Amino acid sequence: MGAGASVLSCCRGEFEESDNTGSEYQPLLGDRERQAVAALVKLFENDTRISFYDGEPLRALTVLARSDVHHLQLSAATAFSEISEYDVRAVPQEALAPVLYLLQSAYADVQQGAASALGNLASVSANKRLIVEMGGLELLVRQMLSPNTEAQINSVGCITNLAADEENKLAIARSGALIPLVRLGRSRDLRVQRNATGALLNMTHQAELREKLVAAGAVAVLVDLLHAKDEDTLYYAITALSNIAVDSDGRDALWSAQAKLVTELLHIMQVHKIKVQAQVALTLRNLASDARFQRAI
């Protein structure tokens, strides 16, 4: 079911409930909410390919997003999540504002839809910086701290995308995201673990941030991830370790785990695909800049 069809279904349900005098929803839906639902129903019936990022659809969805009614919030979050799966482009501040508002909802399913939409939109360069400028990082860190697995997956995935922008990296480090990211690298959920490891990798591209990651305990987690069964997670962990090994301070931190690190890297070299083997070779080369690792290797 496409975004238009699923949201139209939600909106029709709300519209029918609001028209029923005996409905429990009757006192909850205000005039602006009923008008917004009616407008969306009409728009979807006429054209299911409409954009949610501007004009009347965005205004109507913003009303639903700011409603106190759970299902109206969920309709808005669903719309943003699903449309952003295939309509991914730079959007104005006015389009991001309701998504960020939904991320603060009291309802977990609404938060998940909003975080999913934000993660999709964060794959576009212009949106990455706008999300950070609008305070999205703090909201995502709160989501990472949630015990809800889906919230962790979506929030960490979004931060991974944001961290691909060089200017965002320091902001992410300052937001308090590093320690939760390191902790989620040990998650039992493979999706959370993969996303967290990808975010840690993106943060290892700057020397200053590599120091912060080492201080946050990332080395022990990345070394443990050399046992990861997921190929992507393994590749991210090896590449992150290779980047840390570029600096002498990083190699000092890695030396504390050198017995396990070297043994695992040599084992991986023998049993994994060429892409992973090549990254292991680069990691060993960086480690071998240190005389201690030369002897260990």
mmCIF file of C-alpha atoms in Angstrom:
data_model
loop_
_atom_site.group_PDB
_atom_site.id
_atom_site.type_symbol
_atom_site.label_atom_id
_atom_site.label_comp_id
_atom_site.label_asym_id
_atom_site.label_seq_id
_atom_site.Cartn_x
_atom_site.Cartn_y
_atom_site.Cartn_z
ATOM 1 C CA MET A 1 0.000 0.000 0.000
ATOM 2 C CA GLY A 2 1.408 3.416 -0.977
ATOM 3 C CA ALA A 3 1.666 6.416 1.283
ATOM 4 C CA GLY A 4 -1.417 8.061 -0.170
ATOM 5 C CA ALA A 5 -3.549 4.921 0.174
ATOM 6 C CA SER A 6 -2.557 4.117 3.763
ATOM 7 C CA VAL A 7 -2.892 7.671 5.025
ATOM 8 C CA LEU A 8 -6.168 8.107 3.144
ATOM 9 C CA SER A 9 -7.446 5.024 4.993
ATOM 10 C CA CYS A 10 -6.442 6.497 8.384
ATOM 11 C CA CYS A 11 -7.918 9.880 7.540
ATOM 12 C CA ARG A 12 -11.204 8.437 6.304
ATOM 13 C CA GLY A 13 -11.529 6.527 9.559
ATOM 14 C CA GLU A 14 -10.958 9.676 11.585
ATOM 15 C CA PHE A 15 -13.331 11.687 9.385
ATOM 16 C CA GLU A 16 -16.099 9.092 9.791
ATOM 17 C CA GLU A 17 -15.568 8.969 13.565
ATOM 18 C CA SER A 18 -15.680 12.771 13.820
ATOM 19 C CA ASP A 19 -19.031 12.825 11.995
ATOM 20 C CA ASN A 20 -20.566 10.282 14.370
ATOM 21 C CA THR A 21 -22.307 12.101 17.224
ATOM 22 C CA GLY A 22 -22.059 9.100 19.514
ATOM 23 C CA SER A 23 -18.343 8.653 18.861
ATOM 24 C CA GLU A 24 -15.788 8.924 21.613
ATOM 25 C CA TYR A 25 -13.739 11.022 19.174
ATOM 26 C CA GLN A 26 -16.385 13.712 18.782
ATOM 27 C CA PRO A 27 -15.232 15.944 21.670
ATOM 28 C CA LEU A 28 -11.571 15.440 20.771
ATOM 29 C CA LEU A 29 -11.472 16.673 17.167
ATOM 30 C CA GLY A 30 -11.572 20.442 16.780
ATOM 31 C CA ASP A 31 -12.730 22.308 13.713
ATOM 32 C CA ARG A 32 -9.192 22.737 12.328
ATOM 33 C CA GLU A 33 -8.512 19.015 12.734
ATOM 34 C CA ARG A 34 -11.730 18.005 11.001
ATOM 35 C CA GLN A 35 -11.021 20.463 8.194
ATOM 36 C CA ALA A 36 -7.454 19.114 7.826
ATOM 37 C CA VAL A 37 -8.677 15.510 7.652
ATOM 38 C CA ALA A 38 -11.362 16.450 5.110
ATOM 39 C CA ALA A 39 -8.808 18.344 3.006
ATOM 40 C CA LEU A 40 -6.420 15.376 2.936
ATOM 41 C CA VAL A 41 -9.212 12.938 2.037
ATOM 42 C CA LYS A 42 -10.220 15.192 -0.846
ATOM 43 C CA LEU A 43 -6.639 15.701 -2.038
ATOM 44 C CA PHE A 44 -5.843 11.972 -1.953
ATOM 45 C CA GLU A 45 -8.999 11.073 -3.806
ATOM 46 C CA ASN A 46 -8.073 13.500 -6.577
ATOM 47 C CA ASP A 47 -4.332 12.809 -6.743
ATOM 48 C CA THR A 48 -2.424 10.200 -4.706
ATOM 49 C CA ARG A 49 0.923 11.534 -5.999
ATOM 50 C CA ILE A 50 0.766 14.826 -4.147
ATOM 51 C CA SER A 51 3.737 16.160 -2.214
ATOM 52 C CA PHE A 52 3.521 16.458 1.544
ATOM 53 C CA TYR A 53 6.395 18.939 1.657
ATOM 54 C CA ASP A 54 4.569 22.126 0.736
ATOM 55 C CA GLY A 55 1.224 23.789 0.131
ATOM 56 C CA GLU A 56 -2.142 22.569 1.394
ATOM 57 C CA PRO A 57 -1.068 18.936 2.119
ATOM 58 C CA LEU A 58 1.762 20.141 4.368
ATOM 59 C CA ARG A 59 -0.522 22.601 6.158
ATOM 60 C CA ALA A 60 -3.106 19.873 6.768
ATOM 61 C CA LEU A 61 -0.508 17.381 7.978
ATOM 62 C CA THR A 62 0.989 19.985 10.292
ATOM 63 C CA VAL A 63 -2.435 20.397 11.915
ATOM 64 C CA LEU A 64 -2.670 16.614 12.389
ATOM 65 C CA ALA A 65 0.896 16.436 13.710
ATOM 66 C CA ARG A 66 0.119 19.025 16.381
ATOM 67 C CA SER A 67 -3.165 17.385 17.398
ATOM 68 C CA ASP A 68 -3.597 15.782 20.825
ATOM 69 C CA VAL A 69 -5.370 12.825 19.207
ATOM 70 C CA HIS A 70 -3.140 9.772 18.859
ATOM 71 C CA HIS A 71 -4.487 8.535 15.533
ATOM 72 C CA LEU A 72 -4.202 11.946 13.927
ATOM 73 C CA GLN A 73 -0.569 12.177 14.976
ATOM 74 C CA LEU A 74 -0.026 8.658 13.682
ATOM 75 C CA SER A 75 -1.627 9.533 10.342
ATOM 76 C CA ALA A 76 0.801 12.434 9.945
ATOM 77 C CA ALA A 77 3.809 10.351 11.013
ATOM 78 C CA THR A 78 2.791 7.561 8.620
ATOM 79 C CA ALA A 79 2.469 10.026 5.763
ATOM 80 C CA PHE A 80 5.919 11.516 6.322
ATOM 81 C CA SER A 81 7.513 8.090 6.828
ATOM 82 C CA GLU A 82 6.050 6.481 3.738
ATOM 83 C CA ILE A 83 6.362 9.379 1.307
ATOM 84 C CA SER A 84 10.004 9.897 2.318
ATOM 85 C CA GLU A 85 10.731 6.325 1.278
ATOM 86 C CA TYR A 86 10.485 7.319 -2.395
ATOM 87 C CA ASP A 87 10.253 11.126 -2.480
ATOM 88 C CA VAL A 88 13.634 11.967 -0.992
ATOM 89 C CA ARG A 89 14.782 15.519 -1.676
ATOM 90 C CA ALA A 90 15.803 18.747 -0.017
ATOM 91 C CA VAL A 91 12.855 20.077 1.954
ATOM 92 C CA PRO A 92 12.167 23.447 3.600
ATOM 93 C CA GLN A 93 12.239 24.089 7.331
ATOM 94 C CA GLU A 94 8.437 24.147 7.308
ATOM 95 C CA ALA A 95 8.372 20.495 6.218
ATOM 96 C CA LEU A 96 10.880 19.324 8.839
ATOM 97 C CA ALA A 97 9.195 21.190 11.705
ATOM 98 C CA PRO A 98 6.152 18.854 12.043
ATOM 99 C CA VAL A 99 8.393 15.775 11.759
ATOM 100 C CA LEU A 100 10.569 17.016 14.614
ATOM 101 C CA TYR A 101 7.425 17.849 16.592
ATOM 102 C CA LEU A 102 6.127 14.288 16.079
ATOM 103 C CA LEU A 103 9.452 12.940 17.330
ATOM 104 C CA GLN A 104 8.477 14.397 20.728
ATOM 105 C CA SER A 105 5.088 12.667 20.790
ATOM 106 C CA ALA A 106 4.035 10.723 23.878
ATOM 107 C CA TYR A 107 3.225 7.752 21.606
ATOM 108 C CA ALA A 108 5.985 5.298 20.629
ATOM 109 C CA ASP A 109 4.480 4.419 17.231
ATOM 110 C CA VAL A 110 4.279 8.105 16.309
ATOM 111 C CA GLN A 111 7.911 8.635 17.371
ATOM 112 C CA GLN A 112 8.979 5.669 15.250
ATOM 113 C CA GLY A 113 7.241 6.994 12.152
ATOM 114 C CA ALA A 114 8.783 10.421 12.628
ATOM 115 C CA ALA A 115 12.287 9.010 13.221
ATOM 116 C CA SER A 116 11.957 6.846 10.116
ATOM 117 C CA ALA A 117 10.973 9.885 8.018
ATOM 118 C CA LEU A 118 13.823 11.927 9.481
ATOM 119 C CA GLY A 119 16.310 9.154 8.680
ATOM 120 C CA ASN A 120 15.138 9.024 5.071
ATOM 121 C CA LEU A 121 15.321 12.791 4.649
ATOM 122 C CA ALA A 122 18.743 12.860 6.346
ATOM 123 C CA SER A 123 20.202 11.050 3.329
ATOM 124 C CA VAL A 124 20.055 14.386 1.445
ATOM 125 C CA SER A 125 22.986 16.761 2.092
ATOM 126 C CA ALA A 126 20.930 19.942 2.467
ATOM 127 C CA ASN A 127 18.598 18.259 4.962
ATOM 128 C CA LYS A 128 21.454 16.953 7.122
ATOM 129 C CA ARG A 129 22.516 20.403 8.260
ATOM 130 C CA LEU A 130 18.983 21.730 8.544
ATOM 131 C CA ILE A 131 17.987 18.878 10.875
ATOM 132 C CA VAL A 132 20.941 19.685 13.142
ATOM 133 C CA GLU A 133 20.267 23.437 13.015
ATOM 134 C CA MET A 134 16.638 22.830 14.045
ATOM 135 C CA GLY A 135 17.626 20.857 17.155
ATOM 136 C CA GLY A 136 17.059 17.376 15.764
ATOM 137 C CA LEU A 137 20.174 15.889 17.360
ATOM 138 C CA GLU A 138 18.957 16.310 20.920
ATOM 139 C CA LEU A 139 15.669 14.623 20.034
ATOM 140 C CA LEU A 140 17.484 11.728 18.343
ATOM 141 C CA VAL A 141 19.756 11.203 21.352
ATOM 142 C CA ARG A 142 16.626 10.870 23.518
ATOM 143 C CA GLN A 143 15.332 8.244 21.087
ATOM 144 C CA MET A 144 18.615 6.336 21.284
ATOM 145 C CA LEU A 145 18.201 6.120 25.056
ATOM 146 C CA SER A 146 14.752 4.552 24.667
ATOM 147 C CA PRO A 147 14.414 0.841 25.548
ATOM 148 C CA ASN A 148 12.305 0.462 22.374
ATOM 149 C CA THR A 149 14.279 -1.379 19.688
ATOM 150 C CA GLU A 150 12.524 0.292 16.752
ATOM 151 C CA ALA A 151 13.248 3.710 18.252
ATOM 152 C CA GLN A 152 16.911 2.768 18.547
ATOM 153 C CA ILE A 153 17.087 1.486 14.963
ATOM 154 C CA ASN A 154 15.531 4.611 13.453
ATOM 155 C CA SER A 155 17.332 7.180 15.606
ATOM 156 C CA VAL A 156 20.762 5.608 15.166
ATOM 157 C CA GLY A 157 20.167 5.190 11.429
ATOM 158 C CA CYS A 158 19.344 8.885 11.204
ATOM 159 C CA ILE A 159 22.470 9.868 13.158
ATOM 160 C CA THR A 160 24.535 7.651 10.839
ATOM 161 C CA ASN A 161 23.243 9.675 7.883
ATOM 162 C CA LEU A 162 23.796 12.992 9.669
ATOM 163 C CA ALA A 163 27.365 11.962 10.523
ATOM 164 C CA ALA A 164 28.193 11.626 6.825
ATOM 165 C CA ASP A 165 28.336 15.443 6.761
ATOM 166 C CA GLU A 166 31.694 16.782 7.969
ATOM 167 C CA GLU A 167 30.209 19.850 9.645
ATOM 168 C CA ASN A 168 27.735 17.730 11.593
ATOM 169 C CA LYS A 169 30.304 15.417 13.137
ATOM 170 C CA LEU A 170 31.465 17.782 15.884
ATOM 171 C CA ALA A 171 27.860 18.738 16.651
ATOM 172 C CA ILE A 172 27.044 15.047 17.080
ATOM 173 C CA ALA A 173 29.967 14.587 19.468
ATOM 174 C CA ARG A 174 28.861 17.626 21.489
ATOM 175 C CA SER A 175 25.255 16.412 21.629
ATOM 176 C CA GLY A 176 26.134 13.543 23.957
ATOM 177 C CA ALA A 177 25.561 10.925 21.259
ATOM 178 C CA LEU A 178 28.912 9.116 21.468
ATOM 179 C CA ILE A 179 28.404 7.131 24.661
ATOM 180 C CA PRO A 180 24.896 5.914 23.623
ATOM 181 C CA LEU A 181 26.291 4.967 20.196
ATOM 182 C CA VAL A 182 29.099 2.973 21.799
ATOM 183 C CA ARG A 183 26.609 1.256 24.110
ATOM 184 C CA LEU A 184 24.301 0.365 21.210
ATOM 185 C CA GLY A 185 27.256 -1.185 19.410
ATOM 186 C CA ARG A 186 26.756 -4.022 21.916
ATOM 187 C CA SER A 187 23.024 -4.341 21.191
ATOM 188 C CA ARG A 188 21.638 -7.850 20.784
ATOM 189 C CA ASP A 189 19.541 -6.604 17.884
ATOM 190 C CA LEU A 190 21.622 -6.927 14.712
ATOM 191 C CA ARG A 191 19.928 -3.929 13.070
ATOM 192 C CA VAL A 192 20.692 -1.634 15.997
ATOM 193 C CA GLN A 193 24.241 -2.983 16.169
ATOM 194 C CA ARG A 194 24.798 -2.440 12.443
ATOM 195 C CA ASN A 195 23.481 1.122 12.512
ATOM 196 C CA ALA A 196 25.486 2.009 15.618
ATOM 197 C CA THR A 197 28.684 0.611 14.111
ATOM 198 C CA GLY A 198 28.071 2.563 10.903
ATOM 199 C CA ALA A 199 27.642 5.759 12.923
ATOM 200 C CA LEU A 200 30.854 5.082 14.867
ATOM 201 C CA LEU A 201 32.681 4.537 11.569
ATOM 202 C CA ASN A 202 31.447 7.863 10.195
ATOM 203 C CA MET A 203 32.743 9.576 13.315
ATOM 204 C CA THR A 204 36.276 8.166 12.889
ATOM 205 C CA HIS A 205 37.070 10.344 9.868
ATOM 206 C CA GLN A 206 38.338 13.244 11.988
ATOM 207 C CA ALA A 207 41.312 13.008 14.358
ATOM 208 C CA GLU A 208 39.651 15.048 17.114
ATOM 209 C CA LEU A 209 36.611 12.788 17.069
ATOM 210 C CA ARG A 210 38.720 9.630 17.088
ATOM 211 C CA GLU A 211 40.138 10.817 20.422
ATOM 212 C CA LYS A 212 36.616 11.366 21.766
ATOM 213 C CA LEU A 213 35.544 7.902 20.617
ATOM 214 C CA VAL A 214 38.513 6.292 22.329
ATOM 215 C CA ALA A 215 37.631 8.181 25.521
ATOM 216 C CA ALA A 216 34.002 6.981 25.197
ATOM 217 C CA GLY A 217 35.138 3.335 25.185
ATOM 218 C CA ALA A 218 34.708 2.623 21.472
ATOM 219 C CA VAL A 219 37.883 0.527 21.112
ATOM 220 C CA ALA A 220 36.690 -2.369 23.280
ATOM 221 C CA VAL A 221 33.320 -2.438 21.496
ATOM 222 C CA LEU A 222 34.858 -2.336 18.002
ATOM 223 C CA VAL A 223 37.311 -5.112 18.854
ATOM 224 C CA ASP A 224 34.450 -7.261 20.169
ATOM 225 C CA LEU A 225 32.567 -6.599 16.919
ATOM 226 C CA LEU A 226 35.285 -8.470 15.032
ATOM 227 C CA HIS A 227 33.156 -11.487 15.981
ATOM 228 C CA ALA A 228 30.080 -9.995 14.291
ATOM 229 C CA LYS A 229 28.212 -12.386 12.014
ATOM 230 C CA ASP A 230 26.738 -9.578 9.940
ATOM 231 C CA GLU A 231 29.152 -8.777 7.096
ATOM 232 C CA ASP A 232 28.350 -5.046 7.026
ATOM 233 C CA THR A 233 28.804 -4.670 10.791
ATOM 234 C CA LEU A 234 32.123 -6.494 10.588
ATOM 235 C CA TYR A 235 33.315 -4.290 7.726
ATOM 236 C CA TYR A 236 32.312 -1.105 9.557
ATOM 237 C CA ALA A 237 34.113 -2.218 12.718
ATOM 238 C CA ILE A 238 37.324 -3.119 10.884
ATOM 239 C CA THR A 239 37.304 0.159 8.957
ATOM 240 C CA ALA A 240 36.713 2.167 12.147
ATOM 241 C CA LEU A 241 39.629 0.363 13.826
ATOM 242 C CA SER A 242 41.792 1.082 10.791
ATOM 243 C CA ASN A 243 41.003 4.792 11.075
ATOM 244 C CA ILE A 244 41.762 4.817 14.805
ATOM 245 C CA ALA A 245 45.085 3.078 14.072
ATOM 246 C CA VAL A 246 46.181 6.053 11.931
ATOM 247 C CA ASP A 247 47.085 8.068 15.058
ATOM 248 C CA SER A 248 49.793 7.161 17.549
ATOM 249 C CA ASP A 249 47.362 7.806 20.431
ATOM 250 C CA GLY A 250 44.881 5.526 18.728
ATOM 251 C CA ARG A 251 47.476 2.779 18.412
ATOM 252 C CA ASP A 252 48.288 3.212 22.107
ATOM 253 C CA ALA A 253 44.621 2.615 22.911
ATOM 254 C CA LEU A 254 44.492 -0.379 20.570
ATOM 255 C CA TRP A 255 47.622 -1.875 22.135
ATOM 256 C CA SER A 256 45.650 -2.694 25.280
ATOM 257 C CA ALA A 257 43.626 -5.129 23.164
ATOM 258 C CA GLN A 258 46.469 -6.132 20.847
ATOM 259 C CA ALA A 259 46.470 -9.901 21.535
ATOM 260 C CA LYS A 260 42.793 -10.286 20.703
ATOM 261 C CA LEU A 261 42.893 -7.654 17.943
ATOM 262 C CA VAL A 262 45.770 -9.111 15.947
ATOM 263 C CA THR A 263 44.554 -12.697 16.335
ATOM 264 C CA GLU A 264 41.054 -11.824 15.145
ATOM 265 C CA LEU A 265 42.262 -9.751 12.196
ATOM 266 C CA LEU A 266 44.525 -12.545 10.972
ATOM 267 C CA HIS A 267 41.673 -15.035 11.320
ATOM 268 C CA ILE A 268 39.287 -12.774 9.400
ATOM 269 C CA MET A 269 41.870 -12.427 6.634
ATOM 270 C CA GLN A 270 41.636 -16.165 6.007
ATOM 271 C CA VAL A 271 37.868 -16.690 5.980
ATOM 272 C CA HIS A 272 36.086 -13.582 4.668
ATOM 273 C CA LYS A 273 35.453 -11.956 1.287
ATOM 274 C CA ILE A 274 37.969 -9.852 -0.643
ATOM 275 C CA LYS A 275 36.374 -6.553 0.418
ATOM 276 C CA VAL A 276 36.791 -7.425 4.088
ATOM 277 C CA GLN A 277 40.248 -8.917 3.542
ATOM 278 C CA ALA A 278 41.417 -5.709 1.870
ATOM 279 C CA GLN A 279 40.224 -3.653 4.836
ATOM 280 C CA VAL A 280 41.972 -6.019 7.254
ATOM 281 C CA ALA A 281 45.198 -5.593 5.289
ATOM 282 C CA LEU A 282 44.885 -1.807 5.541
ATOM 283 C CA THR A 283 44.222 -2.038 9.275
ATOM 284 C CA LEU A 284 47.279 -4.239 9.791
ATOM 285 C CA ARG A 285 49.367 -1.789 7.769
ATOM 286 C CA ASN A 286 48.251 1.107 9.954
ATOM 287 C CA LEU A 287 48.925 -0.891 13.109
ATOM 288 C CA ALA A 288 52.372 -1.842 11.822
ATOM 289 C CA SER A 289 53.387 1.823 11.984
ATOM 290 C CA ASP A 290 54.018 0.960 15.634
ATOM 291 C CA ALA A 291 57.022 -1.266 16.428
ATOM 292 C CA ARG A 292 55.025 -3.106 19.099
ATOM 293 C CA PHE A 293 52.394 -4.158 16.592
ATOM 294 C CA GLN A 294 55.058 -5.123 14.060
ATOM 295 C CA ARG A 295 56.373 -7.710 16.497
ATOM 296 C CA ALA A 296 52.855 -8.886 17.403
ATOM 297 C CA ILE A 297 51.856 -9.287 13.752
#
